[in-house]
PDB file of C-alpha atoms and ligand atoms in Angstrom:
ATOM      1  CA  UNK E 286      91.365  86.621  82.187  1.00 93.00           C
ATOM      2  CA  UNK E 287      92.052  89.417  79.682  1.00 96.00           C
ATOM      3  CA  UNK E 288      95.531  89.801  78.181  1.00 98.00           C
ATOM      4  CA  UNK E 289      96.186  93.074  79.995  1.00 98.00           C
ATOM      5  CA  UNK E 290      95.055  91.669  83.370  1.00 98.00           C
ATOM      6  CA  UNK E 291      97.176  88.565  82.811  1.00 98.00           C
ATOM      7  CA  UNK E 292     100.281  90.642  82.043  1.00 98.00           C
ATOM      8  CA  UNK E 293      99.660  92.977  84.952  1.00 97.00           C
ATOM      9  CA  UNK E 294      99.517  89.961  87.235  1.00 98.00           C
ATOM     10  CA  UNK E 295     102.591  88.318  85.711  1.00 98.00           C
ATOM     11  CA  UNK E 296     104.630  91.515  85.917  1.00 98.00           C
ATOM     12  CA  UNK E 297     103.253  92.834  89.219  1.00 98.00           C
ATOM     13  CA  UNK E 298     106.645  92.882  91.045  1.00 98.00           C
ATOM     14  CA  UNK E 299     108.235  94.800  88.143  1.00 98.00           C
ATOM     15  CA  UNK E 300     105.317  97.236  87.968  1.00 98.00           C
ATOM     16  CA  UNK E 301     105.537  97.822  91.734  1.00 98.00           C
ATOM     17  CA  UNK E 302     109.234  98.480  91.369  1.00 98.00           C
ATOM     18  CA  UNK E 303     108.452 101.124  88.766  1.00 98.00           C
ATOM     19  CA  UNK E 304     105.855 102.792  90.996  1.00 98.00           C
ATOM     20  CA  UNK E 305     108.290 102.865  93.923  1.00 98.00           C
ATOM     21  CA  UNK E 306     111.069 104.463  91.890  1.00 98.00           C
ATOM     22  CA  UNK E 307     112.996 107.175  93.789  1.00 98.00           C
ATOM     23  CA  UNK E 308     112.206 109.716  91.055  1.00 98.00           C
ATOM     24  CA  UNK E 309     108.487 109.367  91.775  1.00 98.00           C
ATOM     25  CA  UNK E 310     108.923 109.170  95.553  1.00 98.00           C
ATOM     26  CA  UNK E 311     111.125 112.275  95.645  1.00 98.00           C
ATOM     27  CA  UNK E 312     108.783 114.214  93.380  1.00 98.00           C
ATOM     28  CA  UNK E 313     105.853 113.237  95.581  1.00 98.00           C
ATOM     29  CA  UNK E 314     107.733 114.243  98.750  1.00 98.00           C
ATOM     30  CA  UNK E 315     108.800 117.582  97.258  1.00 97.00           C
ATOM     31  CA  UNK E 316     112.497 116.824  97.653  1.00 98.00           C
ATOM     32  CA  UNK E 317     113.477 116.147  94.054  1.00 98.00           C
ATOM     33  CA  UNK E 318     116.428 118.293  92.956  1.00 98.00           C
ATOM     34  CA  UNK E 319     115.444 120.902  90.377  1.00 97.00           C
ATOM     35  CA  UNK E 320     118.201 119.694  88.051  1.00 97.00           C
ATOM     36  CA  UNK E 321     116.949 116.106  88.285  1.00 98.00           C
ATOM     37  CA  UNK E 322     113.432 117.128  87.355  1.00 98.00           C
ATOM     38  CA  UNK E 323     114.772 119.359  84.591  1.00 98.00           C
ATOM     39  CA  UNK E 324     116.756 116.439  83.215  1.00 97.00           C
ATOM     40  CA  UNK E 325     113.567 114.367  83.039  1.00 98.00           C
ATOM     41  CA  UNK E 326     111.785 117.310  81.358  1.00 98.00           C
ATOM     42  CA  UNK E 327     114.396 117.656  78.634  1.00 98.00           C
ATOM     43  CA  UNK E 328     114.505 113.930  77.923  1.00 98.00           C
ATOM     44  CA  UNK E 329     110.745 113.453  78.043  1.00 98.00           C
ATOM     45  CA  UNK E 330     110.231 116.401  75.723  1.00 98.00           C
ATOM     46  CA  UNK E 331     112.349 114.529  73.178  1.00 98.00           C
ATOM     47  CA  UNK E 332     110.441 111.337  73.928  1.00 98.00           C
ATOM     48  CA  UNK E 333     107.033 112.954  73.380  1.00 98.00           C
ATOM     49  CA  UNK E 334     108.228 114.493  70.106  1.00 98.00           C
ATOM     50  CA  UNK E 335     109.273 111.002  69.027  1.00 98.00           C
ATOM     51  CA  UNK E 336     105.913 109.749  70.278  1.00 98.00           C
ATOM     52  CA  UNK E 337     104.236 111.805  67.544  1.00 98.00           C
ATOM     53  CA  UNK E 338     106.295 109.961  64.922  1.00 98.00           C
ATOM     54  CA  UNK E 339     105.607 106.628  66.626  1.00 98.00           C
ATOM     55  CA  UNK E 340     101.852 107.272  66.528  1.00 98.00           C
ATOM     56  CA  UNK E 341     102.037 108.422  62.917  1.00 98.00           C
ATOM     57  CA  UNK E 342     103.814 105.190  61.964  1.00 98.00           C
ATOM     58  CA  UNK E 343     101.212 103.194  63.912  1.00 98.00           C
ATOM     59  CA  UNK E 344      98.375 105.133  62.306  1.00 98.00           C
ATOM     60  CA  UNK E 345      99.691 104.284  58.849  1.00 97.00           C
ATOM     61  CA  UNK E 346      99.171 100.579  59.633  1.00 97.00           C
ATOM     62  CA  UNK E 347      96.057 100.860  61.792  1.00 98.00           C
ATOM     63  CA  UNK E 348      92.733  99.170  61.146  1.00 97.00           C
ATOM     64  CA  UNK E 349      90.025 101.670  60.215  1.00 98.00           C
ATOM     65  CA  UNK E 350      88.496 101.750  63.708  1.00 97.00           C
ATOM     66  CA  UNK E 351      91.811 102.940  65.192  1.00 98.00           C
ATOM     67  CA  UNK E 352      92.461 105.784  62.765  1.00 97.00           C
ATOM     68  CA  UNK E 353      90.446 108.532  64.444  1.00 98.00           C
ATOM     69  CA  UNK E 354      91.544 107.616  67.991  1.00 98.00           C
ATOM     70  CA  UNK E 355      95.209 107.554  66.951  1.00 98.00           C
ATOM     71  CA  UNK E 356      94.859 110.888  65.150  1.00 98.00           C
ATOM     72  CA  UNK E 357      93.383 112.305  68.381  1.00 97.00           C
ATOM     73  CA  UNK E 358      96.331 110.880  70.326  1.00 98.00           C
ATOM     74  CA  UNK E 359      98.711 112.711  68.001  1.00 98.00           C
ATOM     75  CA  UNK E 360      96.821 115.932  68.657  1.00 97.00           C
ATOM     76  CA  UNK E 361      97.046 115.307  72.422  1.00 97.00           C
ATOM     77  CA  UNK E 362     100.815 114.851  72.141  1.00 97.00           C
ATOM     78  CA  UNK E 363     101.155 118.103  70.259  1.00 95.00           C
ATOM     79  CA  UNK E 364      99.363 119.819  73.173  1.00 96.00           C
ATOM     80  CA  UNK E 365     101.678 118.024  75.566  1.00 98.00           C
ATOM     81  CA  UNK E 366     104.700 119.477  73.775  1.00 98.00           C
ATOM     82  CA  UNK E 367     103.209 122.932  74.367  1.00 98.00           C
ATOM     83  CA  UNK E 368     102.762 122.061  78.057  1.00 98.00           C
ATOM     84  CA  UNK E 369     106.468 121.197  78.244  1.00 98.00           C
ATOM     85  CA  UNK E 370     107.421 124.437  76.510  1.00 98.00           C
ATOM     86  CA  UNK E 371     105.202 126.583  78.750  1.00 98.00           C
ATOM     87  CA  UNK E 372     106.335 124.939  81.969  1.00 98.00           C
ATOM     88  CA  UNK E 373     109.971 125.000  80.939  1.00 98.00           C
ATOM     89  CA  UNK E 374     109.642 128.728  80.328  1.00 97.00           C
ATOM     90  CA  UNK E 375     108.120 129.222  83.791  1.00 96.00           C
ATOM     91  CA  UNK E 376     110.823 127.335  85.664  1.00 95.00           C
ATOM     92  CA  UNK E 377     113.720 128.500  83.490  1.00 96.00           C
ATOM     93  CA  UNK E 378     114.597 125.170  81.885  1.00 97.00           C
ATOM     94  CA  UNK E 379     116.101 125.270  78.398  1.00 97.00           C
ATOM     95  CA  UNK E 380     114.571 122.551  76.226  1.00 97.00           C
ATOM     96  CA  UNK E 381     116.039 123.598  72.913  1.00 95.00           C
ATOM     97  CA  UNK E 382     119.151 121.748  71.857  1.00 94.00           C
ATOM     98  CA  UNK E 383     118.743 118.887  74.342  1.00 95.00           C
ATOM     99  CA  UNK E 384     120.247 115.667  73.091  1.00 95.00           C
ATOM    100  CA  UNK E 385     118.935 112.237  73.978  1.00 97.00           C
ATOM    101  CA  UNK E 386     120.694 110.337  76.724  1.00 97.00           C
ATOM    102  CA  UNK E 387     121.478 106.687  76.069  1.00 97.00           C
ATOM    103  CA  UNK E 388     118.305 105.317  77.673  1.00 98.00           C
ATOM    104  CA  UNK E 389     116.028 107.848  75.990  1.00 98.00           C
ATOM    105  CA  UNK E 390     117.728 107.165  72.674  1.00 98.00           C
ATOM    106  CA  UNK E 391     117.278 103.420  73.083  1.00 98.00           C
ATOM    107  CA  UNK E 392     113.631 103.753  74.114  1.00 98.00           C
ATOM    108  CA  UNK E 393     112.877 106.054  71.164  1.00 98.00           C
ATOM    109  CA  UNK E 394     114.563 103.642  68.747  1.00 98.00           C
ATOM    110  CA  UNK E 395     112.565 100.815  70.310  1.00 98.00           C
ATOM    111  CA  UNK E 396     109.346 102.769  69.706  1.00 98.00           C
ATOM    112  CA  UNK E 397     110.131 103.249  66.040  1.00 98.00           C
ATOM    113  CA  UNK E 398     111.397  99.698  65.558  1.00 98.00           C
ATOM    114  CA  UNK E 399     108.159  98.260  66.921  1.00 98.00           C
ATOM    115  CA  UNK E 400     105.926 100.731  65.052  1.00 98.00           C
ATOM    116  CA  UNK E 401     107.618  99.929  61.745  1.00 97.00           C
ATOM    117  CA  UNK E 402     108.756  96.352  62.163  1.00 97.00           C
ATOM    118  CA  UNK E 403     106.652  94.465  64.711  1.00 98.00           C
ATOM    119  CA  UNK E 404     103.108  93.213  64.230  1.00 98.00           C
ATOM    120  CA  UNK E 405     100.512  95.952  64.672  1.00 98.00           C
ATOM    121  CA  UNK E 406      99.139  94.312  67.832  1.00 98.00           C
ATOM    122  CA  UNK E 407     102.654  94.232  69.285  1.00 98.00           C
ATOM    123  CA  UNK E 408     103.287  97.903  68.546  1.00 98.00           C
ATOM    124  CA  UNK E 409      99.891  98.788  69.983  1.00 98.00           C
ATOM    125  CA  UNK E 410     100.885  96.935  73.159  1.00 98.00           C
ATOM    126  CA  UNK E 411     103.904  99.221  73.513  1.00 98.00           C
ATOM    127  CA  UNK E 412     101.633 102.271  73.220  1.00 98.00           C
ATOM    128  CA  UNK E 413      99.233 100.884  75.810  1.00 98.00           C
ATOM    129  CA  UNK E 414     101.959  99.976  78.317  1.00 98.00           C
ATOM    130  CA  UNK E 415     103.802 103.305  77.996  1.00 98.00           C
ATOM    131  CA  UNK E 416     100.594 105.278  78.568  1.00 98.00           C
ATOM    132  CA  UNK E 417      99.437 103.007  81.373  1.00 98.00           C
ATOM    133  CA  UNK E 418     102.847 103.246  83.058  1.00 98.00           C
ATOM    134  CA  UNK E 419     102.715 107.047  83.012  1.00 98.00           C
ATOM    135  CA  UNK E 420      99.154 107.175  84.318  1.00 98.00           C
ATOM    136  CA  UNK E 421      99.924 104.798  87.199  1.00 98.00           C
ATOM    137  CA  UNK E 422     103.271 106.439  87.973  1.00 98.00           C
ATOM    138  CA  UNK E 423     101.977 109.985  88.118  1.00 98.00           C
ATOM    139  CA  UNK E 424      98.910 108.896  90.108  1.00 98.00           C
ATOM    140  CA  UNK E 425     101.256 107.645  92.817  1.00 97.00           C
ATOM    141  CA  UNK E 426     102.877 111.093  92.827  1.00 98.00           C
ATOM    142  CA  UNK E 427      99.526 112.902  92.868  1.00 97.00           C
ATOM    143  CA  UNK E 428      98.399 110.968  95.929  1.00 95.00           C
ATOM    144  CA  UNK E 429     100.914 112.699  98.171  1.00 94.00           C
ATOM    145  CA  UNK E 430     102.261 115.786  96.443  1.00 97.00           C
ATOM    146  CA  UNK E 431     101.825 119.278  97.843  1.00 97.00           C
ATOM    147  CA  UNK E 432      99.216 121.333  95.961  1.00 96.00           C
ATOM    148  CA  UNK E 433     101.884 124.051  95.806  1.00 96.00           C
ATOM    149  CA  UNK E 434     104.416 121.941  93.939  1.00 97.00           C
ATOM    150  CA  UNK E 435     105.756 123.659  90.845  1.00 96.00           C
ATOM    151  CA  UNK E 436     105.688 120.289  89.080  1.00 98.00           C
ATOM    152  CA  UNK E 437     101.921 119.894  89.483  1.00 97.00           C
ATOM    153  CA  UNK E 438     101.001 120.633  85.828  1.00 97.00           C
ATOM    154  CA  UNK E 439     102.986 117.555  84.764  1.00 98.00           C
ATOM    155  CA  UNK E 440     101.490 115.421  87.520  1.00 98.00           C
ATOM    156  CA  UNK E 441      97.956 116.466  86.579  1.00 97.00           C
ATOM    157  CA  UNK E 442      98.552 115.881  82.884  1.00 97.00           C
ATOM    158  CA  UNK E 443      99.037 112.124  83.252  1.00 98.00           C
ATOM    159  CA  UNK E 444      97.268 111.467  86.575  1.00 98.00           C
ATOM    160  CA  UNK E 445      94.002 113.052  85.425  1.00 98.00           C
ATOM    161  CA  UNK E 446      90.771 111.097  85.081  1.00 98.00           C
ATOM    162  CA  UNK E 447      90.652 112.101  81.421  1.00 97.00           C
ATOM    163  CA  UNK E 448      94.035 110.460  80.858  1.00 98.00           C
ATOM    164  CA  UNK E 449      92.791 107.432  82.811  1.00 98.00           C
ATOM    165  CA  UNK E 450      89.888 107.148  80.389  1.00 98.00           C
ATOM    166  CA  UNK E 451      92.320 107.300  77.480  1.00 98.00           C
ATOM    167  CA  UNK E 452      94.326 104.434  79.006  1.00 98.00           C
ATOM    168  CA  UNK E 453      91.100 102.468  79.554  1.00 98.00           C
ATOM    169  CA  UNK E 454      90.185 102.989  75.902  1.00 98.00           C
ATOM    170  CA  UNK E 455      93.601 101.653  74.831  1.00 98.00           C
ATOM    171  CA  UNK E 456      93.084  98.676  77.134  1.00 98.00           C
ATOM    172  CA  UNK E 457      89.701  97.962  75.610  1.00 98.00           C
ATOM    173  CA  UNK E 458      91.451  97.667  72.231  1.00 98.00           C
ATOM    174  CA  UNK E 459      94.614  95.822  73.243  1.00 98.00           C
ATOM    175  CA  UNK E 460      92.653  92.942  74.782  1.00 98.00           C
ATOM    176  CA  UNK E 461      90.674  92.090  71.623  1.00 98.00           C
ATOM    177  CA  UNK E 462      93.878  92.433  69.581  1.00 98.00           C
ATOM    178  CA  UNK E 463      95.443  89.818  71.875  1.00 98.00           C
ATOM    179  CA  UNK E 464      92.373  87.614  71.698  1.00 98.00           C
ATOM    180  CA  UNK E 465      92.564  87.638  67.887  1.00 97.00           C
ATOM    181  CA  UNK E 466      96.348  87.124  67.764  1.00 98.00           C
ATOM    182  CA  UNK E 467      97.933  83.739  67.187  1.00 97.00           C
ATOM    183  CA  UNK E 468     100.121  82.200  69.887  1.00 97.00           C
ATOM    184  CA  UNK E 469     103.371  83.642  68.499  1.00 98.00           C
ATOM    185  CA  UNK E 470     102.021  87.145  68.187  1.00 98.00           C
ATOM    186  CA  UNK E 471     100.450  86.985  71.618  1.00 98.00           C
ATOM    187  CA  UNK E 472     103.828  85.874  72.961  1.00 98.00           C
ATOM    188  CA  UNK E 473     105.392  88.860  71.225  1.00 98.00           C
ATOM    189  CA  UNK E 474     102.846  91.159  72.847  1.00 98.00           C
ATOM    190  CA  UNK E 475     103.688  89.725  76.275  1.00 98.00           C
ATOM    191  CA  UNK E 476     107.410  90.173  75.648  1.00 98.00           C
ATOM    192  CA  UNK E 477     106.957  93.774  74.535  1.00 98.00           C
ATOM    193  CA  UNK E 478     104.735  94.458  77.548  1.00 98.00           C
ATOM    194  CA  UNK E 479     107.646  93.424  79.752  1.00 98.00           C
ATOM    195  CA  UNK E 480     110.321  95.235  77.721  1.00 98.00           C
ATOM    196  CA  UNK E 481     108.323  98.467  77.744  1.00 98.00           C
ATOM    197  CA  UNK E 482     108.037  98.236  81.516  1.00 98.00           C
ATOM    198  CA  UNK E 483     111.811  97.818  81.752  1.00 98.00           C
ATOM    199  CA  UNK E 484     112.258 100.886  79.560  1.00 98.00           C
ATOM    200  CA  UNK E 485     109.917 102.893  81.775  1.00 98.00           C
ATOM    201  CA  UNK E 486     111.946 102.011  84.870  1.00 98.00           C
ATOM    202  CA  UNK E 487     115.176 102.769  83.022  1.00 98.00           C
ATOM    203  CA  UNK E 488     113.823 106.182  82.006  1.00 98.00           C
ATOM    204  CA  UNK E 489     113.183 107.202  85.642  1.00 98.00           C
ATOM    205  CA  UNK E 490     116.573 105.781  86.548  1.00 98.00           C
ATOM    206  CA  UNK E 491     118.274 107.874  83.866  1.00 97.00           C
ATOM    207  CA  UNK E 492     116.715 111.040  85.286  1.00 97.00           C
ATOM    208  CA  UNK E 493     117.860 110.227  88.822  1.00 97.00           C
ATOM    209  CA  UNK E 494     121.334 108.932  87.951  1.00 96.00           C
ATOM    210  CA  UNK E 495     122.140 111.699  85.499  1.00 94.00           C
ATOM    211  CA  UNK E 496     123.864 109.174  83.264  1.00 91.00           C
ATOM    212  CA  UNK E 497     123.988 110.450  79.699  1.00 93.00           C
ATOM    213  CA  UNK E 498     126.010 107.863  77.756  1.00 95.00           C
ATOM    214  CA  UNK E 499     127.797 104.994  79.505  1.00 93.00           C
ATOM    215  CA  UNK E 500     131.481 105.719  79.893  1.00 90.00           C
ATOM    216  CA  UNK E 501     131.179 109.358  78.857  1.00 88.00           C
ATOM    217  CA  UNK E 502     130.809 111.969  81.609  1.00 78.00           C
ATOM    218  CA  UNK E 503     128.308 114.762  80.919  1.00 72.00           C
ATOM    219  CA  UNK E 504     129.925 117.546  78.956  1.00 65.00           C
ATOM    220  CA  UNK E 505     132.838 115.407  77.708  1.00 67.00           C
TER     221      UNK E 505
HETATM  222  C1  MP5 P 896     105.095 108.562  78.373  1.00 68.53           C
HETATM  223  C2  MP5 P 896     106.047 109.592  78.355  1.00 68.53           C
HETATM  224  C3  MP5 P 896     103.648 108.826  78.151  1.00 68.53           C
HETATM  225  N1  MP5 P 896     105.696 110.865  78.116  1.00 68.53           N
HETATM  226  N2  MP5 P 896     107.347 109.307  78.601  1.00 68.53           N
HETATM  227  C4  MP5 P 896     107.722 108.047  78.847  1.00 68.53           C
HETATM  228  C5  MP5 P 896     109.166 107.753  79.099  1.00 68.53           C
HETATM  229  N3  MP5 P 896     106.828 107.051  78.878  1.00 68.53           N
HETATM  230  C6  MP5 P 896     105.540 107.297  78.643  1.00 68.53           C
HETATM  231  O1  MP5 P 896     103.402 109.101  76.834  1.00 68.53           O
HETATM  232  P1  MP5 P 896     102.581 110.408  76.394  1.00 68.53           P
HETATM  233  O2  MP5 P 896     102.580 110.187  74.934  1.00 68.53           O
HETATM  234  O3  MP5 P 896     103.367 111.588  76.849  1.00 68.53           O
HETATM  235  O4  MP5 P 896     101.247 110.331  77.025  1.00 68.53           O
END
């Protein structure tokens, strides 16, 4: 069994938990509060901006065959930032000046720590899992959302077939990386697969709960 299939099987209950998160269910059902969705927008805008730096750090260490694909991923993220800006303008959400909440901050630090400090195959695993998580999560939303939802441009961005192909291309690289890795590194990849999934769940949870920093009420 491939590494990715093995991890998906091992972590199936956790992955299902992510896909059943109230943020996704409420968005799908059209009952998510505007402020909750806006909170996710502001935090994810910061996350995607950090994603550019994460990919750049990964690119600097990438084998030659990964350089063009990673450069294209950076370009895609830059377009995604424009999507956030355009949609925020349409729905009256202010993105400028947003500060990272605790979970977003931790996840962004985790991205950079793995890109700069972990083995390349481990950092690539984080990229694969984060992209795969978003594709699967937003596909769940797409399967039931009203075509009139104002959040549709976000749903379509990650649920699209084109994004699915991107995730498949990452998968087709992460599996050979795992096959070539020694036991320790492969263990590290499995651990980071799990940790990234936890971060994904925590990110949805942050948007729903509204928690900014533990022990500090918003605005304090
Ligand atoms: C992604 C994201 C997908 N935007 N936010 C989180 C919390 N996880 C994953 O990454 P990308 O780079 O926007 O496709």
